[in-house]
mmCIF file of C-alpha atoms in Angstrom:
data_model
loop_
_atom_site.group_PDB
_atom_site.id
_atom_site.type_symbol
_atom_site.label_atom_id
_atom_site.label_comp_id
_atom_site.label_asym_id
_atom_site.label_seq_id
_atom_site.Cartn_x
_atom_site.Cartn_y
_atom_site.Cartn_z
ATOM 1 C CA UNK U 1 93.360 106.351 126.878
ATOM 2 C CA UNK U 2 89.770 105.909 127.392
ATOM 3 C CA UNK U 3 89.836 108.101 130.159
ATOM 4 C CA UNK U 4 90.358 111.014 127.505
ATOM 5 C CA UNK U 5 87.575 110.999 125.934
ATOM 6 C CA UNK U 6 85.654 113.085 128.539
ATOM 7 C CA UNK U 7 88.266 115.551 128.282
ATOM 8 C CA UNK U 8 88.431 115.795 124.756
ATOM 9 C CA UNK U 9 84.463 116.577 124.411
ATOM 10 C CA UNK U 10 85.069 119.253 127.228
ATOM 11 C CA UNK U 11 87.961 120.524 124.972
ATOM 12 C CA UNK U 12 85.804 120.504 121.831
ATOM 13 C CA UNK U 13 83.023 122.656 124.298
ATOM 14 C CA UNK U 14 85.337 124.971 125.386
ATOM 15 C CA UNK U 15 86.560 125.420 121.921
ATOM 16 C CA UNK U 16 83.181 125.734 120.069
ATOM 17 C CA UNK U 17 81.785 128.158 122.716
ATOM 18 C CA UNK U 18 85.105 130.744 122.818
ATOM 19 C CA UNK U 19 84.784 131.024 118.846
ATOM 20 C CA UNK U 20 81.401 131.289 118.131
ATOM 21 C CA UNK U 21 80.888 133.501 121.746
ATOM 22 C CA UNK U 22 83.274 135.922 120.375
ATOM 23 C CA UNK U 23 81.470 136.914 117.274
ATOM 24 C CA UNK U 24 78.056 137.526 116.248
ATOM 25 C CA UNK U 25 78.239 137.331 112.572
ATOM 26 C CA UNK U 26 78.218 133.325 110.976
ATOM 27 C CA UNK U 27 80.924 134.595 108.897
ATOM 28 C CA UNK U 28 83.623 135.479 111.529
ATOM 29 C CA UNK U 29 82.150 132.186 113.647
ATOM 30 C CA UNK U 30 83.040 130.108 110.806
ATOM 31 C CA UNK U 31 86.615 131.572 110.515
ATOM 32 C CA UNK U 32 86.987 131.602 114.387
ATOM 33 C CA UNK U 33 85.899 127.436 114.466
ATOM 34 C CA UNK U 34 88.395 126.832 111.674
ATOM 35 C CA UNK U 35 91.050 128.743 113.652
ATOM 36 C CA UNK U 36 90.234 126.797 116.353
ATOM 37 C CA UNK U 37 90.516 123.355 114.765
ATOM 38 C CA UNK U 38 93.634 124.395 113.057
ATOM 39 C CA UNK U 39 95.656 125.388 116.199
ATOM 40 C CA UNK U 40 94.376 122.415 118.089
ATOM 41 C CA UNK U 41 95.877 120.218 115.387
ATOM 42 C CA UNK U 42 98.987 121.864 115.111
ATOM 43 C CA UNK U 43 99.431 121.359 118.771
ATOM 44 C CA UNK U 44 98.730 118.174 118.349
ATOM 45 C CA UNK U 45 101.371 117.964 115.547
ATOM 46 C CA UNK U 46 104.079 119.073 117.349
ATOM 47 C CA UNK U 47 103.370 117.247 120.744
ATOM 48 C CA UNK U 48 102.988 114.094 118.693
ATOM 49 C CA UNK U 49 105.773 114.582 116.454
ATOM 50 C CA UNK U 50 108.084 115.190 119.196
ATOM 51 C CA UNK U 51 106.343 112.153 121.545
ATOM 52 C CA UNK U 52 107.174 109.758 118.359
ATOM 53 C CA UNK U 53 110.808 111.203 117.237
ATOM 54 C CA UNK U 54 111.491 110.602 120.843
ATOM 55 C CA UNK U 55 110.218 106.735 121.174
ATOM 56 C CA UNK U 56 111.587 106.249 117.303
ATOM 57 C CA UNK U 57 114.978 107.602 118.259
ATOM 58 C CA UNK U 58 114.900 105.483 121.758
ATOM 59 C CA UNK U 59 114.156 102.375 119.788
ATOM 60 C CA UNK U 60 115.483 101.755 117.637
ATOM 61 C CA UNK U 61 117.803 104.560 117.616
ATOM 62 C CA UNK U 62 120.475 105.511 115.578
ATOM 63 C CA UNK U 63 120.201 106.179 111.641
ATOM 64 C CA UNK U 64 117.303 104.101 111.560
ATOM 65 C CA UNK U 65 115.773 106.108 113.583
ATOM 66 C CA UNK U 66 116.268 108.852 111.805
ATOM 67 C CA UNK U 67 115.012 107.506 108.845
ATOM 68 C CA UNK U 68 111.572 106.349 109.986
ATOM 69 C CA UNK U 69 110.967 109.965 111.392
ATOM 70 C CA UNK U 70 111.838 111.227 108.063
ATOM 71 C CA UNK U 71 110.034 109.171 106.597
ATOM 72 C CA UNK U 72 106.616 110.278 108.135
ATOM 73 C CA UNK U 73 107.828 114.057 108.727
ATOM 74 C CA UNK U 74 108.541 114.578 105.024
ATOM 75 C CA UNK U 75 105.249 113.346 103.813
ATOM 76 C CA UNK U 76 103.720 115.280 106.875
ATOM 77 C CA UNK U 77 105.234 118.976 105.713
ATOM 78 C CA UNK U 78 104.370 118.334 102.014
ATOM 79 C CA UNK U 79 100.784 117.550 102.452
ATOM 80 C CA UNK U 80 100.296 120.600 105.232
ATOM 81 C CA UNK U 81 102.055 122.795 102.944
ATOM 82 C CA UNK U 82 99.851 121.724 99.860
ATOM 83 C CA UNK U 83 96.766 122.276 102.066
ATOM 84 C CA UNK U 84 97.572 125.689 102.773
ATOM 85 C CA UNK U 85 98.889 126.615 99.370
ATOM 86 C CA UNK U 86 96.929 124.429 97.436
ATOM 87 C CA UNK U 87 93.926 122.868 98.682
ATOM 88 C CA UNK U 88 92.378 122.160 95.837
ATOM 89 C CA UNK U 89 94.969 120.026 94.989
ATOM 90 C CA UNK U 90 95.713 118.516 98.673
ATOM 91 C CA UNK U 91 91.995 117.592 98.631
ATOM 92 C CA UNK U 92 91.973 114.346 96.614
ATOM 93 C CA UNK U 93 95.200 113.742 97.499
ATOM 94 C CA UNK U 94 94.273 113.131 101.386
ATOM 95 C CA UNK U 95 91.238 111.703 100.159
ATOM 96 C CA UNK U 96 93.523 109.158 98.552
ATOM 97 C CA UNK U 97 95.559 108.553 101.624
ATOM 98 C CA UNK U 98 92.475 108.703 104.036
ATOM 99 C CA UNK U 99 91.466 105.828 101.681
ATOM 100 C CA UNK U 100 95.280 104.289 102.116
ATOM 101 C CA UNK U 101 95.470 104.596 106.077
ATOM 102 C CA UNK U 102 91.784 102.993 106.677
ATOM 103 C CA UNK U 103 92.838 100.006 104.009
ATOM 104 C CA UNK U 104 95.907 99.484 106.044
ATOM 105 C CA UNK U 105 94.075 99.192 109.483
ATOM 106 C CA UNK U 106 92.124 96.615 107.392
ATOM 107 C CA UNK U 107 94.470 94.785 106.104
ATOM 108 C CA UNK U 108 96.433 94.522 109.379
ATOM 109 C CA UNK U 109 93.289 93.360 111.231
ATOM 110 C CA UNK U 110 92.336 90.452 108.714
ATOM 111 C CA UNK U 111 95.129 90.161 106.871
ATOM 112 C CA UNK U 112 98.067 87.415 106.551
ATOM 113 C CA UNK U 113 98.382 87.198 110.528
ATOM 114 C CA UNK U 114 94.755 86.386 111.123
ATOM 115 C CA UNK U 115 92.284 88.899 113.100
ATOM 116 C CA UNK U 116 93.789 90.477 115.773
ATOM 117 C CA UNK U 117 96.809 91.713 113.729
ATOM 118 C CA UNK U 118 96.162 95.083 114.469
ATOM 119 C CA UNK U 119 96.978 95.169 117.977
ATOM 120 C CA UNK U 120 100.389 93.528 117.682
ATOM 121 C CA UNK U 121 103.014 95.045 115.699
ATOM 122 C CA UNK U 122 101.686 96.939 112.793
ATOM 123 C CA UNK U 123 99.402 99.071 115.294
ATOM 124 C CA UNK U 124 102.025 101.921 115.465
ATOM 125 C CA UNK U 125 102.665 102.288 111.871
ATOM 126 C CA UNK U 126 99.056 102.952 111.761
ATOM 127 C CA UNK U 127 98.404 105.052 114.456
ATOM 128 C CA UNK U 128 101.835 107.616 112.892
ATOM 129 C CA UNK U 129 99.744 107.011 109.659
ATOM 130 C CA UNK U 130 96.363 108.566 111.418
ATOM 131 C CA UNK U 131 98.534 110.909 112.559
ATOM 132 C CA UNK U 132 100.416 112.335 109.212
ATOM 133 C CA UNK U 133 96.971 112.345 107.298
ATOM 134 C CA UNK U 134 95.030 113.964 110.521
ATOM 135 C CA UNK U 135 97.610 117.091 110.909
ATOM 136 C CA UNK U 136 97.768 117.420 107.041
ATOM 137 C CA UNK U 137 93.891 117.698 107.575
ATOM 138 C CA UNK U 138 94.396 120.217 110.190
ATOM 139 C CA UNK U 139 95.638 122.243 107.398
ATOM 140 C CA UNK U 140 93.341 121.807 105.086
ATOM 141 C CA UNK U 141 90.411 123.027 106.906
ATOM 142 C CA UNK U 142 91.287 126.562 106.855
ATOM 143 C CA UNK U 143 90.184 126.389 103.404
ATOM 144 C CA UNK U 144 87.645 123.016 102.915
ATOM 145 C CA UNK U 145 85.945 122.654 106.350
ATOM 146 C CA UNK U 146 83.389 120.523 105.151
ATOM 147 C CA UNK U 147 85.823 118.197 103.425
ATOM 148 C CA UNK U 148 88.391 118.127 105.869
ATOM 149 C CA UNK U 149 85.909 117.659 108.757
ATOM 150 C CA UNK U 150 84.129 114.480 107.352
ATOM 151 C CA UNK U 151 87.491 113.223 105.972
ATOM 152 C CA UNK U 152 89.157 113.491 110.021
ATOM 153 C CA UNK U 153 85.870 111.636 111.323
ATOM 154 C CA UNK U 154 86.877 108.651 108.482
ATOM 155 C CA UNK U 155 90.436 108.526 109.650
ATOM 156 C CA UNK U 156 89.338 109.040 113.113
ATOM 157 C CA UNK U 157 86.666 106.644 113.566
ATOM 158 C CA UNK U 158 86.772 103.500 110.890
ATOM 159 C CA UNK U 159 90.446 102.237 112.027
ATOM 160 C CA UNK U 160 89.166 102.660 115.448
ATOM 161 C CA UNK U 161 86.103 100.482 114.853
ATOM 162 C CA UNK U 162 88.286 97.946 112.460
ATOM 163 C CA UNK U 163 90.988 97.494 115.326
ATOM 164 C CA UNK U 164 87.433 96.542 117.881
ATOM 165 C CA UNK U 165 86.116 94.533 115.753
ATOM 166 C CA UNK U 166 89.325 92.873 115.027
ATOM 167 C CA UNK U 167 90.663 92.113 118.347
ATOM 168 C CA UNK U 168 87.054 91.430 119.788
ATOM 169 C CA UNK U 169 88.052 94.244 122.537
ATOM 170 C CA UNK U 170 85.247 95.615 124.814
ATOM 171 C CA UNK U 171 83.327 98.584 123.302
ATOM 172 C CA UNK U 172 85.275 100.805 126.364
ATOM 173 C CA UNK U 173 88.695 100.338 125.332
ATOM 174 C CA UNK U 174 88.042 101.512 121.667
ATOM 175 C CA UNK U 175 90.356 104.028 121.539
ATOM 176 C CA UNK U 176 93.214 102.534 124.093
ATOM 177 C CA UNK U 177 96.453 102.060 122.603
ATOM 178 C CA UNK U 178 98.850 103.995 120.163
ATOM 179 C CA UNK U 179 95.985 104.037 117.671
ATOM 180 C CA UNK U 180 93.306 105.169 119.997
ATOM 181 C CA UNK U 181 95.617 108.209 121.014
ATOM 182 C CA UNK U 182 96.482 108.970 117.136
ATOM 183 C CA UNK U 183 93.093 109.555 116.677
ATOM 184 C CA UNK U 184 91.104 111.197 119.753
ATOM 185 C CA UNK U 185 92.092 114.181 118.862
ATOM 186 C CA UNK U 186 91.236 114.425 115.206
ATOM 187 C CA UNK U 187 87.422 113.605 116.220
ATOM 188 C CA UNK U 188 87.528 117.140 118.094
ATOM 189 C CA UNK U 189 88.416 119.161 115.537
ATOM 190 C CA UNK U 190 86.348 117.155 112.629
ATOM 191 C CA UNK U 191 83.521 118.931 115.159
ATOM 192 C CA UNK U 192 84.893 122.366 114.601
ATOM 193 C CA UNK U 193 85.379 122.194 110.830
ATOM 194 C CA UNK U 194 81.804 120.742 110.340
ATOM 195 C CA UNK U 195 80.606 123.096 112.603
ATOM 196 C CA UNK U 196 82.444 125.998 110.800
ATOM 197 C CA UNK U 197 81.155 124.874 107.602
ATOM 198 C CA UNK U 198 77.313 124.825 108.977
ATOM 199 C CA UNK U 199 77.718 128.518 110.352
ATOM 200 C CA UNK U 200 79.244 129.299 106.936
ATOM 201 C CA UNK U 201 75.861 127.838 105.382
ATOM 202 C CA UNK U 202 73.863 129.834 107.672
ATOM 203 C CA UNK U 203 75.588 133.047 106.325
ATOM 204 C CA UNK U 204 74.568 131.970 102.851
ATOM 205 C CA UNK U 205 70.912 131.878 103.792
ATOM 206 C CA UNK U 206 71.038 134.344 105.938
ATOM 207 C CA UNK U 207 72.588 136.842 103.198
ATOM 208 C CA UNK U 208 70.419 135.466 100.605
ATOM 209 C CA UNK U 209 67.425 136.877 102.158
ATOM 210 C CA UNK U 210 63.892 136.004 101.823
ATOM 211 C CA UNK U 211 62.803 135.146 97.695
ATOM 212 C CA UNK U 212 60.501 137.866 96.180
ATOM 213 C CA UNK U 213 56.482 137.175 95.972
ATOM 214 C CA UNK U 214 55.803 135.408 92.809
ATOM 215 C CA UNK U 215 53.933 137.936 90.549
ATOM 216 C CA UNK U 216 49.712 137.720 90.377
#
């Protein structure tokens, strides 16, 4: 999974420089970057929805099965739909799960089991937790890049980091594993949204204009 990364910054590149190449104006850059982060997490959403209905429905099959993919997909819709009806409501809520997903990792790394946990069998419940609250964030940077882009970098970096220091891995294979691919992805669009939201700032000084000479 390591081997991604390189890709990923070349998709976050390519990304950054079609948007903002496009347009001229901060304003339409900004909307272009948060286009671009959205649709890159909605691919994401699907591609990973359907990789994990498929390895959740091959193990351990059955109605099980079809219970633990409803049981992230639910959560998943209501949260995207809230962040694109209602952000200022879905805001503190994925703040509180953010907060939820990274205390999990935690736990799961120092926890009951002893370090290391995190790399046995609680890592895929908390990579498909990255996961929901990453695509939910998608969502919500159409409207809150700023929030949504520093909120993906949390989920996206600190289980990573908790999961190395945990296991005592090698610095390289930070983001092998189930976890490591739940949360590549996220980092490239937390660049987009933050990037959006400082082209968005640059329209509001550049609009502003210049402040009159104080009188003499």
């Amino acid at each position: 999974m390591a081997t991604l990364l390189p890709l990923l910054v070349v998709a976050f590149a390519v990304l950054a420089a079609v948007s903002m190449a496009r347009h001229r104006e901060p304003a339409r850059r900004a909307l272009a970057l948060r286009r671009a982060g959205s649709g890159w997490m909605v691919a994401f959403g699907v591609l990973g929805g359907l990789f994990i209905g498929g390895e959740t429905f091959s193990d351990p099959g059955g109605f099980a099965a079809a219970g633990m993919v409803l049981g992230w997909l639910v959560p998943l819709i209501v949260m995207a739909a809230l962040a694109w009806w209602r952000p200022r409501l879905a805001e503190p809520l994925l703040m509180v799960l953010v907060v939820v997903v990274i205390a999990y990792c935690v736990w799961s790394a120092v926890g009951s089991h002893g370090v290391g946990g995190l790399r046995d069998q609680r890592a895929p419940y908390a990579a498909v937790g990255v996961f929901v609250v990453s695509v939910a964030l998608g969502f919500l940077g159409l409207h809150r890049p700023r929030a949504a882009g520093l909120m993906l970098l949390a989920t996206s970096l600190l289980p990573v980091v908790v999961e190395v220091v945990g296991s005592g891995a090698p610095l390289r294979h930070a983001f092998s594993g189930s976890l490591g691919a739940a949360s590549l992805p996220g980092l490239v669009t937390a660049g987009l949204f933050l990037l959006a939201h400082h082209e968005s700032t640059r329209r509001r000084v550049t609009t502003r204009g210049p402040l009159p000479a104080p009188p003499r």
